[in-house]
mmCIF file of C-alpha atoms in Angstrom:
data_model
loop_
_atom_site.group_PDB
_atom_site.id
_atom_site.type_symbol
_atom_site.label_atom_id
_atom_site.label_comp_id
_atom_site.label_asym_id
_atom_site.label_seq_id
_atom_site.Cartn_x
_atom_site.Cartn_y
_atom_site.Cartn_z
ATOM 1 C CA MET A 261 85.445 182.416 265.060
ATOM 2 C CA GLU A 262 82.346 182.968 262.788
ATOM 3 C CA TYR A 263 81.947 181.108 259.502
ATOM 4 C CA PHE A 264 82.348 183.359 256.458
ATOM 5 C CA ARG A 265 79.017 183.243 254.260
ATOM 6 C CA ASN A 266 79.654 185.943 251.779
ATOM 7 C CA HIS A 267 81.347 183.987 249.108
ATOM 8 C CA GLU A 268 79.470 185.085 246.150
ATOM 9 C CA GLU A 269 79.211 188.878 246.778
ATOM 10 C CA TYR A 270 83.014 188.652 247.448
ATOM 11 C CA LEU A 271 83.584 186.893 244.250
ATOM 12 C CA ARG A 272 81.678 188.990 241.950
ATOM 13 C CA PRO A 273 84.477 189.930 239.469
ATOM 14 C CA TYR A 274 85.547 193.488 239.659
ATOM 15 C CA TRP A 275 85.555 193.935 236.051
ATOM 16 C CA GLN A 276 81.930 192.678 235.660
ATOM 17 C CA THR A 277 79.779 193.991 238.523
ATOM 18 C CA THR A 278 78.598 197.596 239.275
ATOM 19 C CA LYS A 279 78.132 196.704 243.007
ATOM 20 C CA ILE A 280 81.445 196.649 244.870
ATOM 21 C CA VAL A 281 81.265 195.119 248.287
ATOM 22 C CA ASP A 282 83.860 195.776 251.127
ATOM 23 C CA GLU A 283 86.515 197.741 248.999
ATOM 24 C CA SER A 284 89.446 198.438 251.538
ATOM 25 C CA ILE A 285 90.835 201.905 252.161
ATOM 26 C CA MET A 286 93.167 203.262 254.599
ATOM 27 C CA PRO A 287 93.289 207.073 254.496
ATOM 28 C CA VAL A 288 96.838 208.555 254.792
ATOM 29 C CA ARG A 289 97.737 212.445 254.403
ATOM 30 C CA PHE A 290 101.063 212.694 252.794
ATOM 31 C CA LYS A 291 103.076 215.983 252.655
ATOM 32 C CA GLN A 292 104.082 216.469 249.099
ATOM 33 C CA GLU A 293 107.835 217.390 249.289
ATOM 34 C CA GLU A 294 110.199 217.948 246.482
ATOM 35 C CA GLY A 295 112.266 215.398 245.619
ATOM 36 C CA LYS A 296 110.138 212.721 247.247
ATOM 37 C CA LYS A 297 107.891 210.261 245.542
ATOM 38 C CA LEU A 298 105.029 209.814 247.803
ATOM 39 C CA PRO A 299 101.320 208.664 246.926
ATOM 40 C CA ASP A 300 99.330 211.811 245.490
ATOM 41 C CA ILE A 301 96.233 210.117 244.156
ATOM 42 C CA ASP A 302 94.252 211.169 247.452
ATOM 43 C CA PHE A 303 94.490 214.918 248.364
ATOM 44 C CA ASP A 304 92.941 217.747 250.482
ATOM 45 C CA THR A 305 90.260 219.796 248.963
ATOM 46 C CA ALA A 306 88.013 222.412 250.430
ATOM 47 C CA ASP A 307 85.464 219.813 251.322
ATOM 48 C CA GLY A 308 87.643 217.484 252.931
ATOM 49 C CA PHE A 309 90.160 214.590 252.178
ATOM 50 C CA SER A 310 89.385 213.082 248.890
ATOM 51 C CA ILE A 311 89.879 209.465 248.179
ATOM 52 C CA GLN A 312 89.656 207.815 244.869
ATOM 53 C CA LEU A 313 88.304 204.067 244.733
ATOM 54 C CA MET A 314 88.739 201.321 242.307
ATOM 55 C CA HIS A 315 85.663 202.675 240.147
ATOM 56 C CA ASP A 316 83.920 206.225 240.345
ATOM 57 C CA ILE A 317 81.285 206.310 243.018
ATOM 58 C CA GLY A 318 77.685 206.181 241.901
ATOM 59 C CA ARG A 319 75.973 205.637 245.316
ATOM 60 C CA VAL A 320 77.500 204.591 248.546
ATOM 61 C CA ILE A 321 75.810 201.603 250.101
ATOM 62 C CA SER A 322 77.898 201.621 253.414
ATOM 63 C CA VAL A 323 81.123 202.808 254.933
ATOM 64 C CA ARG A 324 82.326 200.731 257.707
ATOM 65 C CA THR A 325 85.443 199.838 259.739
ATOM 66 C CA ALA A 326 87.034 196.789 258.006
ATOM 67 C CA THR A 327 86.023 194.855 261.156
ATOM 68 C CA HIS A 328 82.339 195.787 260.524
ATOM 69 C CA ASP A 329 81.924 197.027 264.102
ATOM 70 C CA VAL A 330 81.205 200.636 263.259
ATOM 71 C CA THR A 331 79.057 202.087 260.402
ATOM 72 C CA PHE A 332 79.490 205.805 259.259
ATOM 73 C CA GLU A 333 77.163 208.283 258.421
ATOM 74 C CA GLU A 334 76.788 210.001 254.953
ATOM 75 C CA GLY A 335 76.906 213.742 255.196
ATOM 76 C CA ILE A 336 78.688 213.697 258.491
ATOM 77 C CA ASP A 337 81.494 211.235 258.265
ATOM 78 C CA TYR A 338 81.771 211.120 254.389
ATOM 79 C CA LYS A 339 80.585 212.669 251.397
ATOM 80 C CA VAL A 340 80.749 211.655 247.696
ATOM 81 C CA ILE A 341 81.989 214.515 245.466
ATOM 82 C CA ASP A 342 82.820 213.942 241.790
ATOM 83 C CA GLY A 343 82.701 210.138 242.288
ATOM 84 C CA ARG A 344 85.286 210.218 245.104
ATOM 85 C CA LEU A 345 85.010 209.585 248.797
ATOM 86 C CA VAL A 346 85.549 212.740 250.579
ATOM 87 C CA ILE A 347 86.327 212.675 254.471
ATOM 88 C CA PRO A 348 85.196 216.127 255.967
ATOM 89 C CA ASP A 349 86.684 217.800 259.179
ATOM 90 C CA GLY A 350 84.908 216.194 262.228
ATOM 91 C CA SER A 351 84.391 212.815 260.564
ATOM 92 C CA ARG A 352 85.024 209.738 262.899
ATOM 93 C CA ILE A 353 87.027 208.107 260.148
ATOM 94 C CA LYS A 354 90.557 208.416 261.015
ATOM 95 C CA ILE A 355 93.129 210.024 258.451
ATOM 96 C CA LEU A 356 96.803 208.641 259.398
ATOM 97 C CA ARG A 357 99.370 211.318 259.388
ATOM 98 C CA GLN A 358 102.479 210.924 257.273
ATOM 99 C CA ASP A 359 104.643 210.365 260.436
ATOM 100 C CA GLU A 360 102.126 207.511 261.507
ATOM 101 C CA TYR A 361 102.860 205.852 258.167
ATOM 102 C CA ILE A 362 106.481 206.523 257.712
ATOM 103 C CA LEU A 363 108.263 206.424 261.061
ATOM 104 C CA ASP A 364 111.083 208.134 262.365
ATOM 105 C CA HIS A 365 112.533 205.056 264.063
ATOM 106 C CA ASP A 366 113.744 201.589 262.940
ATOM 107 C CA ASN A 367 110.780 199.365 262.332
ATOM 108 C CA GLY A 368 112.610 196.616 260.283
ATOM 109 C CA PHE A 369 111.494 197.859 256.876
ATOM 110 C CA ALA A 370 113.557 201.047 255.466
ATOM 111 C CA CYS A 371 111.341 203.544 253.379
ATOM 112 C CA THR A 372 112.788 204.705 250.090
ATOM 113 C CA GLU A 373 111.989 208.254 250.754
ATOM 114 C CA GLY A 374 113.679 208.232 254.186
ATOM 115 C CA GLY A 375 112.569 206.633 257.584
ATOM 116 C CA TRP A 376 110.956 203.478 258.192
ATOM 117 C CA LEU A 377 107.565 202.009 256.877
ATOM 118 C CA ASN A 378 104.930 201.319 259.357
ATOM 119 C CA PHE A 379 104.652 197.445 259.198
ATOM 120 C CA GLY A 380 102.564 194.845 260.866
ATOM 121 C CA GLU A 381 101.549 191.127 260.388
ATOM 122 C CA SER A 382 98.192 189.269 261.576
ATOM 123 C CA ASN A 383 95.526 191.799 261.726
ATOM 124 C CA CYS A 384 97.396 195.032 262.325
ATOM 125 C CA PHE A 385 96.543 196.816 259.087
ATOM 126 C CA HIS A 386 93.086 195.187 258.850
ATOM 127 C CA LYS A 387 92.261 197.265 261.905
ATOM 128 C CA LEU A 388 93.422 200.453 260.475
ATOM 129 C CA GLN A 389 91.293 200.181 257.374
ATOM 130 C CA TYR A 390 87.757 200.816 256.386
ATOM 131 C CA SER A 391 85.495 198.954 253.960
ATOM 132 C CA VAL A 392 83.530 200.818 251.291
ATOM 133 C CA SER A 393 80.478 199.171 249.530
ATOM 134 C CA TYR A 394 79.078 201.217 246.600
ATOM 135 C CA GLU A 395 77.307 201.151 243.252
ATOM 136 C CA ALA A 396 79.860 202.118 240.769
ATOM 137 C CA ALA A 397 79.362 204.886 238.142
ATOM 138 C CA SER A 398 82.328 203.757 236.047
ATOM 139 C CA ASN A 399 84.453 200.477 235.299
ATOM 140 C CA SER A 400 88.206 200.941 235.533
ATOM 141 C CA PHE A 401 88.668 197.569 233.722
ATOM 142 C CA ASP A 402 86.945 198.897 230.491
ATOM 143 C CA GLY A 403 89.353 198.089 227.614
ATOM 144 C CA LYS A 404 91.945 196.483 229.862
ATOM 145 C CA TYR A 405 92.976 193.119 230.798
ATOM 146 C CA ARG A 406 90.044 190.802 232.238
ATOM 147 C CA PRO A 407 90.496 187.122 233.049
ATOM 148 C CA GLU A 408 88.205 184.935 230.770
ATOM 149 C CA VAL A 409 87.305 181.164 230.553
ATOM 150 C CA SER A 410 90.474 179.421 229.422
ATOM 151 C CA PRO A 411 90.285 176.554 226.854
ATOM 152 C CA ARG A 412 93.340 175.083 228.715
ATOM 153 C CA LEU A 413 91.232 174.000 231.555
ATOM 154 C CA GLU A 414 88.597 172.002 229.847
ATOM 155 C CA GLY A 415 89.611 168.851 231.654
ATOM 156 C CA SER A 416 89.267 170.645 234.959
ATOM 157 C CA ARG A 417 85.690 171.851 233.887
ATOM 158 C CA ARG A 418 84.710 168.321 232.664
ATOM 159 C CA LEU A 419 85.674 167.031 236.174
ATOM 160 C CA LEU A 420 83.746 169.585 238.014
ATOM 161 C CA ASP A 421 80.613 168.826 235.922
ATOM 162 C CA SER A 422 80.914 164.981 236.206
ATOM 163 C CA GLY A 423 82.911 164.066 239.229
ATOM 164 C CA LYS A 424 85.442 165.698 241.724
ATOM 165 C CA LEU A 425 88.193 168.106 241.020
ATOM 166 C CA LYS A 426 91.399 167.583 243.125
ATOM 167 C CA LEU A 427 92.304 171.484 243.195
ATOM 168 C CA ALA A 428 95.804 172.560 244.523
ATOM 169 C CA PHE A 429 97.448 175.753 245.084
ATOM 170 C CA TYR A 430 101.417 176.062 245.324
ATOM 171 C CA GLY A 431 102.972 179.277 246.290
ATOM 172 C CA ASP A 432 104.371 181.700 248.909
ATOM 173 C CA SER A 433 102.859 183.496 251.961
ATOM 174 C CA ILE A 434 99.930 185.233 249.769
ATOM 175 C CA THR A 435 98.892 181.859 248.731
ATOM 176 C CA TYR A 436 99.350 180.559 252.317
ATOM 177 C CA GLY A 437 97.014 183.458 253.061
ATOM 178 C CA CYS A 438 98.965 185.727 255.418
ATOM 179 C CA ASN A 439 96.861 188.673 256.501
ATOM 180 C CA ALA A 440 93.410 187.280 255.680
ATOM 181 C CA SER A 441 90.821 188.318 258.075
ATOM 182 C CA GLY A 442 89.816 184.883 258.446
ATOM 183 C CA LEU A 443 93.343 183.316 258.840
ATOM 184 C CA SER A 444 93.917 181.975 262.458
ATOM 185 C CA SER A 445 92.045 183.780 265.223
ATOM 186 C CA GLY A 446 90.957 186.514 262.565
ATOM 187 C CA LEU A 447 88.691 189.285 262.684
ATOM 188 C CA PRO A 448 85.430 190.136 260.995
ATOM 189 C CA PRO A 449 84.547 189.610 258.181
ATOM 190 C CA TYR A 450 86.433 186.441 258.558
ATOM 191 C CA MET A 451 87.284 186.029 254.847
ATOM 192 C CA PRO A 452 89.120 182.613 254.031
ATOM 193 C CA ILE A 453 92.450 182.632 252.570
ATOM 194 C CA TYR A 454 91.925 183.131 248.668
ATOM 195 C CA PRO A 455 92.608 179.476 247.837
ATOM 196 C CA LEU A 456 89.883 178.226 250.316
ATOM 197 C CA LEU A 457 87.493 181.183 249.250
ATOM 198 C CA ALA A 458 87.855 179.655 245.660
ATOM 199 C CA ALA A 459 87.149 176.114 246.736
ATOM 200 C CA GLU A 460 84.347 176.862 248.951
ATOM 201 C CA ALA A 461 82.773 179.055 246.387
ATOM 202 C CA LEU A 462 82.981 175.930 244.050
ATOM 203 C CA ARG A 463 81.458 173.536 246.598
ATOM 204 C CA GLY A 464 78.686 176.254 247.291
ATOM 205 C CA ARG A 465 77.959 176.152 243.700
ATOM 206 C CA GLY A 466 77.293 172.291 243.714
ATOM 207 C CA TYR A 467 80.795 171.011 242.595
ATOM 208 C CA LYS A 468 82.750 168.403 244.424
ATOM 209 C CA VAL A 469 86.238 169.792 245.105
ATOM 210 C CA ASP A 470 89.213 168.080 247.138
ATOM 211 C CA TYR A 471 91.353 171.124 248.242
ATOM 212 C CA TYR A 472 94.976 170.931 248.882
ATOM 213 C CA ASN A 473 97.480 173.885 249.708
ATOM 214 C CA PRO A 474 100.892 173.227 250.875
ATOM 215 C CA SER A 475 101.955 176.933 250.300
ATOM 216 C CA ILE A 476 104.442 178.227 252.831
ATOM 217 C CA GLY A 477 105.270 181.845 253.711
ATOM 218 C CA GLY A 478 108.752 183.122 252.613
ATOM 219 C CA MET A 479 109.349 180.541 250.119
ATOM 220 C CA SER A 480 110.452 181.283 246.462
ATOM 221 C CA SER A 481 110.158 179.084 243.187
ATOM 222 C CA ILE A 482 113.457 177.344 244.195
ATOM 223 C CA TRP A 483 111.732 175.720 247.242
ATOM 224 C CA GLY A 484 108.683 175.150 244.939
ATOM 225 C CA ARG A 485 110.811 173.095 242.491
ATOM 226 C CA ASP A 486 112.669 170.960 245.053
ATOM 227 C CA ARG A 487 109.624 170.200 247.193
ATOM 228 C CA ALA A 488 107.199 169.573 244.274
ATOM 229 C CA ALA A 489 107.529 165.813 244.168
ATOM 230 C CA TYR A 490 107.110 165.574 248.125
ATOM 231 C CA TYR A 491 103.844 167.433 248.051
ATOM 232 C CA PHE A 492 102.250 166.223 244.742
ATOM 233 C CA ASP A 493 103.306 162.631 244.090
ATOM 234 C CA ASP A 494 100.678 161.260 246.374
ATOM 235 C CA PHE A 495 97.925 163.919 246.006
ATOM 236 C CA LYS A 496 98.115 163.747 242.090
ATOM 237 C CA PRO A 497 96.133 166.954 241.455
ATOM 238 C CA ASP A 498 93.930 167.776 238.520
ATOM 239 C CA LEU A 499 94.665 171.365 238.726
ATOM 240 C CA VAL A 500 97.290 173.349 240.074
ATOM 241 C CA MET A 501 97.604 177.100 240.639
ATOM 242 C CA ILE A 502 101.466 177.904 240.780
ATOM 243 C CA ALA A 503 101.849 181.262 242.331
ATOM 244 C CA PHE A 504 105.438 182.236 243.211
ATOM 245 C CA GLY A 505 107.369 185.226 242.227
ATOM 246 C CA MET A 506 107.025 187.736 245.120
ATOM 247 C CA ASN A 507 110.018 186.424 246.959
ATOM 248 C CA ASP A 508 111.869 185.705 243.876
ATOM 249 C CA GLY A 509 111.587 189.181 242.556
ATOM 250 C CA SER A 510 112.555 190.794 245.771
ATOM 251 C CA GLY A 511 115.636 188.216 245.817
ATOM 252 C CA ARG A 512 116.599 189.305 242.318
ATOM 253 C CA LEU A 513 116.370 185.730 241.084
ATOM 254 C CA PRO A 514 117.165 185.908 237.234
ATOM 255 C CA VAL A 515 114.166 185.579 235.032
ATOM 256 C CA ASP A 516 115.398 182.337 233.347
ATOM 257 C CA MET A 517 115.750 180.697 236.685
ATOM 258 C CA PHE A 518 112.462 181.544 237.742
ATOM 259 C CA ILE A 519 110.817 180.179 234.620
ATOM 260 C CA GLU A 520 112.995 177.087 234.664
ATOM 261 C CA ASN A 521 112.005 176.511 238.267
ATOM 262 C CA THR A 522 108.306 176.873 237.467
ATOM 263 C CA ARG A 523 108.661 174.562 234.339
ATOM 264 C CA SER A 524 110.163 171.945 236.535
ATOM 265 C CA ILE A 525 107.253 172.125 239.004
ATOM 266 C CA ILE A 526 104.933 171.465 235.932
ATOM 267 C CA TYR A 527 107.140 168.543 234.880
ATOM 268 C CA THR A 528 107.159 167.066 238.540
ATOM 269 C CA VAL A 529 103.619 167.166 238.761
ATOM 270 C CA ARG A 530 103.124 165.750 235.300
ATOM 271 C CA ALA A 531 105.429 162.831 236.142
ATOM 272 C CA SER A 532 102.733 161.311 238.583
ATOM 273 C CA LYS A 533 99.713 162.915 236.886
ATOM 274 C CA PRO A 534 100.143 163.313 233.146
ATOM 275 C CA ASP A 535 96.840 165.106 232.521
ATOM 276 C CA ALA A 536 97.135 167.648 235.265
ATOM 277 C CA GLU A 537 96.293 171.228 234.259
ATOM 278 C CA PHE A 538 97.882 174.285 235.586
ATOM 279 C CA VAL A 539 97.133 177.887 236.163
ATOM 280 C CA LEU A 540 100.578 180.024 236.048
ATOM 281 C CA CYS A 541 99.876 183.162 238.133
ATOM 282 C CA ALA A 542 102.032 186.220 237.901
ATOM 283 C CA THR A 543 102.557 187.787 241.269
ATOM 284 C CA THR A 544 100.957 190.989 242.771
ATOM 285 C CA LEU A 545 103.371 193.572 243.423
ATOM 286 C CA PRO A 546 105.339 194.757 246.583
ATOM 287 C CA ASN A 547 105.138 198.249 248.077
ATOM 288 C CA ARG A 548 107.352 200.714 245.970
ATOM 289 C CA LEU A 549 108.130 202.416 249.144
ATOM 290 C CA ALA A 550 109.598 199.322 250.817
ATOM 291 C CA LYS A 551 113.307 199.706 250.108
ATOM 292 C CA GLY A 552 114.547 196.470 248.486
ATOM 293 C CA PHE A 553 111.377 194.558 247.878
ATOM 294 C CA TYR A 554 110.564 195.950 244.572
ATOM 295 C CA GLY A 555 112.666 193.862 242.433
ATOM 296 C CA LEU A 556 112.257 191.595 239.277
ATOM 297 C CA GLN A 557 108.488 190.897 239.857
ATOM 298 C CA GLU A 558 107.244 192.551 236.781
ATOM 299 C CA GLU A 559 110.023 190.991 234.752
ATOM 300 C CA TYR A 560 108.601 187.746 235.332
ATOM 301 C CA GLU A 561 105.246 188.406 233.822
ATOM 302 C CA GLN A 562 105.636 188.128 230.061
ATOM 303 C CA PRO A 563 108.188 185.095 230.179
ATOM 304 C CA LEU A 564 105.721 183.395 232.465
ATOM 305 C CA SER A 565 102.896 183.896 229.907
ATOM 306 C CA GLU A 566 105.002 182.546 227.321
ATOM 307 C CA LEU A 567 105.734 179.526 229.418
ATOM 308 C CA ALA A 568 101.991 178.986 229.771
ATOM 309 C CA ASP A 569 101.767 179.217 226.080
ATOM 310 C CA ALA A 570 104.587 176.687 225.453
ATOM 311 C CA GLU A 571 103.275 174.257 228.165
ATOM 312 C CA GLY A 572 99.557 174.419 227.450
ATOM 313 C CA CYS A 573 98.683 176.075 230.765
ATOM 314 C CA ALA A 574 96.173 178.939 231.676
ATOM 315 C CA PHE A 575 97.768 182.120 232.792
ATOM 316 C CA LEU A 576 96.440 184.418 235.317
ATOM 317 C CA ASP A 577 98.084 187.924 235.201
ATOM 318 C CA MET A 578 97.743 189.344 238.731
ATOM 319 C CA THR A 579 100.589 191.623 237.912
ATOM 320 C CA GLU A 580 98.521 193.485 235.458
ATOM 321 C CA LEU A 581 95.355 193.354 237.464
ATOM 322 C CA HIS A 582 97.303 194.883 240.534
ATOM 323 C CA ARG A 583 98.495 197.599 238.230
ATOM 324 C CA ILE A 584 95.104 198.398 237.075
ATOM 325 C CA LEU A 585 94.130 198.990 240.629
ATOM 326 C CA LEU A 586 97.424 200.855 241.447
ATOM 327 C CA SER A 587 96.442 203.275 238.550
ATOM 328 C CA ARG A 588 93.369 204.310 240.783
ATOM 329 C CA LYS A 589 94.306 203.353 244.432
ATOM 330 C CA ALA A 590 97.418 203.908 246.371
ATOM 331 C CA TYR A 591 99.097 200.706 247.523
ATOM 332 C CA HIS A 592 98.369 201.352 251.206
ATOM 333 C CA HIS A 593 94.620 201.125 250.741
ATOM 334 C CA MET A 594 94.730 197.259 249.654
ATOM 335 C CA THR A 595 97.805 195.817 251.695
ATOM 336 C CA GLY A 596 97.891 193.389 254.486
ATOM 337 C CA ASN A 597 101.196 194.188 255.889
ATOM 338 C CA ASN A 598 102.361 197.391 254.045
ATOM 339 C CA ILE A 599 105.008 195.406 252.291
ATOM 340 C CA ASN A 600 104.030 192.736 250.038
ATOM 341 C CA HIS A 601 100.919 191.078 251.259
ATOM 342 C CA PRO A 602 97.387 191.828 250.216
ATOM 343 C CA SER A 603 94.197 192.904 252.003
ATOM 344 C CA ASP A 604 90.956 190.709 251.818
ATOM 345 C CA PHE A 605 89.990 192.990 248.932
ATOM 346 C CA LEU A 606 93.079 192.379 246.642
ATOM 347 C CA ALA A 607 93.555 188.858 247.778
ATOM 348 C CA ARG A 608 89.976 187.813 246.675
ATOM 349 C CA LEU A 609 90.954 189.111 243.113
ATOM 350 C CA TYR A 610 93.093 186.028 243.001
ATOM 351 C CA ALA A 611 90.010 183.712 243.518
ATOM 352 C CA GLN A 612 87.812 185.959 241.090
ATOM 353 C CA GLY A 613 90.588 185.314 238.348
ATOM 354 C CA LEU A 614 90.763 181.613 238.799
ATOM 355 C CA LEU A 615 86.975 181.035 238.932
ATOM 356 C CA ALA A 616 86.607 183.138 235.718
ATOM 357 C CA GLN A 617 89.209 181.010 233.870
ATOM 358 C CA LEU A 618 87.391 177.833 235.083
ATOM 359 C CA GLY A 619 84.115 179.352 233.939
ATOM 360 C CA ALA A 620 82.311 177.124 236.651
ATOM 361 C CA GLU A 621 79.019 178.712 237.247
ATOM 362 C CA GLY A 622 77.403 175.723 238.773
ATOM 363 C CA SER A 623 73.972 175.760 240.179
ATOM 364 C CA ARG A 624 73.707 179.365 241.537
#
């Protein structure tokens, strides 16, 4: 497997840069049926199938398969009309039919609108997606939430500037890195899982970082609470990003229990490392079409922010960042498994947010 070398381009914050690299799309043509709530952001026009991206397009740099093995031609495979990407008839870019996205046979994950959602782990959806790089003509984050340098991470910044930062990540399958193109055997562009993407970027900027990530797929804050001493008593991290909530929310864990579990993790780490700092991360969201998965995730957001204030922790609101993207892009354009895992494009937003809060520019 090739080594990923595109850290800085991938880590330009979406809310700051006008150059967007490898934004993921997966064109799906839905039939708008009365009484069914199906994505309608993308639609057919006289010029072709029109897709809205995170920002309005000013100029396309490239449109490629997500695996980077095919590059498409403007004017033949795609056009830009009114800031949107339009796929004309005859394009080599495949538009999935609704019956390829919502199946008529049991695939393990029922759809809220009937049938079963197409689902796949590993690189299944990566192989169905395309990557668009472009100069943006607008910024969808204007006037909205943007992660900023946190005054609650001053100790971590001092360590980066003068010594070595012991950086830990603790969460579920998203933080484990499921569906990242660089996980396991992987496929191009071989993007590392987001925690490693952030750690490698810091090293590339001249900082010394000791990286640790004991996250495991399928876990909730209950597991995180119960295993915190086992994982952190010896490592004694300087900074921990705690990122549970996806599985808690789908399992309808009461909000107060989720908050107390998170508080317990903080206290357990502090017992062996009193000056440890924390980033509490509100989770991205599951697919609303995945029956039973959209639960209490959004209800954890504000109480988690309040816990961060009470305990002197930084707060990264990935729930809100994902909502901003979902106001522009349908869920399937940025998913790794079509249920609850992010594509590279969405996963790297976690790393962008963390680095923004650290304010670690280094020697770039």
